[in-house]
Amino acid sequence: MDNSFSVKVGEDFDFTLSKDTISSLDLIKTGNDAYHLLKDGASYHVKILDSDFNNGTYTISINGSEYQTSIQTPLDELIKKMGFAVNAGKNIDSISAPMPGLILDILVEEGQEVNEEDQLLILEAMKMENIITSPRSGVIKSVSVSKGDAVDKKQLLIEFQ
């Protein structure tokens, strides 16, 4: 996995920062959520005004000007590349395997009511256990796999009513 972060400032400015670039910054914490940055001989006063870590969005002030930013980590980029997206599952009717693997456990049954983020099943892939959670609230219509089944990428796992 790549060690770079995708940063978007407003609607017009996108760039990538590597971990090496970030660690080489001349950045000093000057207060609660406040920093002083020296870059190419220029001085910048940076303050984090608001943050939503789960969505990767931040409102920052640089030398008194306010900016809306979003930061995507390498994991965020991998999740997007695998076909998942934050809040994309609100209207889906089924869940398919994101990768080939083995069903270790099924935590729900047909007819069961689930809430968003409830654990549905555990998929072992690449020697890692991946907990598949519900993208939305709803009722389980069908479970198309059994514990111990080997599944292919995009194979149907669970349907919602």
Coordinates of C-alpha atoms in Angstrom, one line a residue, residues 20-144:
D20 CA 8.5 11.5 4.0
T21 CA 7.3 15.0 2.9
I22 CA 5.1 15.3 6.0
S23 CA 7.9 14.2 8.4
S24 CA 10.3 16.7 6.8
L25 CA 8.0 19.7 7.4
D26 CA 9.3 22.4 9.7
L27 CA 6.1 22.4 11.8
I28 CA 5.8 23.5 15.5
K29 CA 2.7 23.2 17.6
T30 CA 2.0 26.6 19.1
G31 CA -1.3 26.0 20.9
N32 CA -4.4 23.9 21.0
D33 CA -4.9 23.0 17.3
A34 CA -2.5 25.7 16.3
Y35 CA 0.8 25.3 14.4
H36 CA 3.6 27.4 12.9
L37 CA 4.9 26.2 9.5
L38 CA 8.0 27.3 7.6
K39 CA 8.0 26.3 4.0
D40 CA 10.5 27.6 1.4
G41 CA 11.3 30.6 3.5
A42 CA 7.7 31.6 4.1
S43 CA 6.0 31.6 7.5
Y44 CA 2.4 30.2 7.9
H45 CA 0.2 30.3 10.9
V46 CA -2.1 27.2 10.7
K47 CA -5.1 26.5 13.0
I48 CA -7.5 23.6 12.8
L49 CA -11.0 25.2 13.3
D50 CA -13.2 22.1 12.8
S51 CA -12.5 18.4 12.1
D52 CA -14.5 15.3 11.2
F53 CA -11.9 12.6 11.4
N54 CA -14.2 9.8 10.3
N55 CA -15.0 11.6 7.0
G56 CA -11.5 13.1 6.6
T57 CA -12.8 16.6 6.4
Y58 CA -11.3 19.7 8.1
T59 CA -11.8 23.4 8.2
I60 CA -8.4 25.1 8.6
S61 CA -7.2 28.7 8.8
I62 CA -3.9 29.6 7.2
N63 CA -2.7 33.1 8.0
G64 CA -6.3 34.1 8.7
S65 CA -7.9 32.6 5.5
E66 CA -10.3 29.8 6.0
Y67 CA -10.2 26.6 3.8
Q68 CA -12.3 23.5 3.6
T69 CA -10.1 20.4 3.1
S70 CA -10.4 16.7 2.8
I71 CA -7.6 14.2 3.4
Q72 CA -7.7 10.6 2.1
T73 CA -5.3 8.2 3.7
P74 CA -3.8 5.2 1.9
L75 CA -6.5 3.0 3.5
D76 CA -9.2 5.3 2.3
E77 CA -7.8 5.1 -1.3
L78 CA -7.6 1.3 -1.0
I79 CA -11.3 1.1 0.1
K80 CA -12.4 3.3 -2.8
K81 CA -10.3 1.2 -5.2
M82 CA -12.0 -2.0 -3.9
G83 CA -15.4 -0.5 -4.7
F84 CA -16.5 0.6 -1.3
A85 CA -17.3 4.2 -0.6
V86 CA -18.3 6.1 2.5
N87 CA -22.2 6.5 2.6
A88 CA -22.5 4.7 -0.8
G89 CA -24.3 1.8 0.7
K90 CA -27.4 3.6 2.1
N91 CA -29.6 2.4 -0.8
I92 CA -28.1 -0.9 -1.7
D93 CA -30.1 -4.1 -1.6
S94 CA -27.3 -6.7 -1.3
I95 CA -23.8 -7.2 -0.2
S96 CA -21.2 -9.0 -2.3
A97 CA -17.8 -10.3 -1.4
P98 CA -15.2 -7.5 -1.8
M99 CA -12.5 -10.1 -2.4
P100 CA -12.1 -13.8 -2.6
G101 CA -12.0 -15.5 0.8
L102 CA -13.5 -17.9 3.3
I103 CA -16.6 -17.3 5.4
L104 CA -15.5 -17.7 9.0
D105 CA -18.8 -16.8 10.7
I106 CA -22.3 -15.5 9.9
L107 CA -23.6 -13.2 12.6
V108 CA -27.2 -12.7 11.2
E109 CA -30.1 -14.7 9.9
E110 CA -32.9 -14.3 7.5
G111 CA -35.7 -12.0 8.8
Q112 CA -33.4 -10.4 11.3
E113 CA -33.5 -6.6 11.7
V114 CA -30.1 -4.9 11.6
N115 CA -28.9 -1.3 12.1
E116 CA -26.3 0.5 10.1
E117 CA -22.8 -0.7 11.2
D118 CA -24.1 -3.9 12.7
Q119 CA -21.7 -6.8 12.1
L120 CA -23.1 -9.2 9.5
L121 CA -20.3 -11.8 8.8
I122 CA -16.6 -12.4 9.0
L123 CA -14.6 -13.0 5.8
E124 CA -11.1 -14.3 5.9
A125 CA -9.0 -13.0 3.0
M126 CA -5.2 -12.7 2.6
K127 CA -4.8 -14.2 6.2
M128 CA -6.8 -11.3 7.7
E129 CA -10.3 -11.4 9.2
N130 CA -12.6 -8.8 7.7
I131 CA -15.8 -8.0 9.5
I132 CA -18.4 -7.0 7.0
T133 CA -20.9 -4.5 8.5
S134 CA -24.3 -3.4 7.4
P135 CA -24.2 -0.3 5.2
R136 CA -27.8 0.6 6.3
S137 CA -30.6 -0.3 8.6
G138 CA -33.0 -2.9 7.3
V139 CA -34.2 -6.5 7.4
I140 CA -32.1 -9.4 6.1
K141 CA -34.0 -11.0 3.2
S142 CA -31.5 -13.9 2.6
V143 CA -28.1 -15.1 3.5
S144 CA -26.6 -16.8 0.4

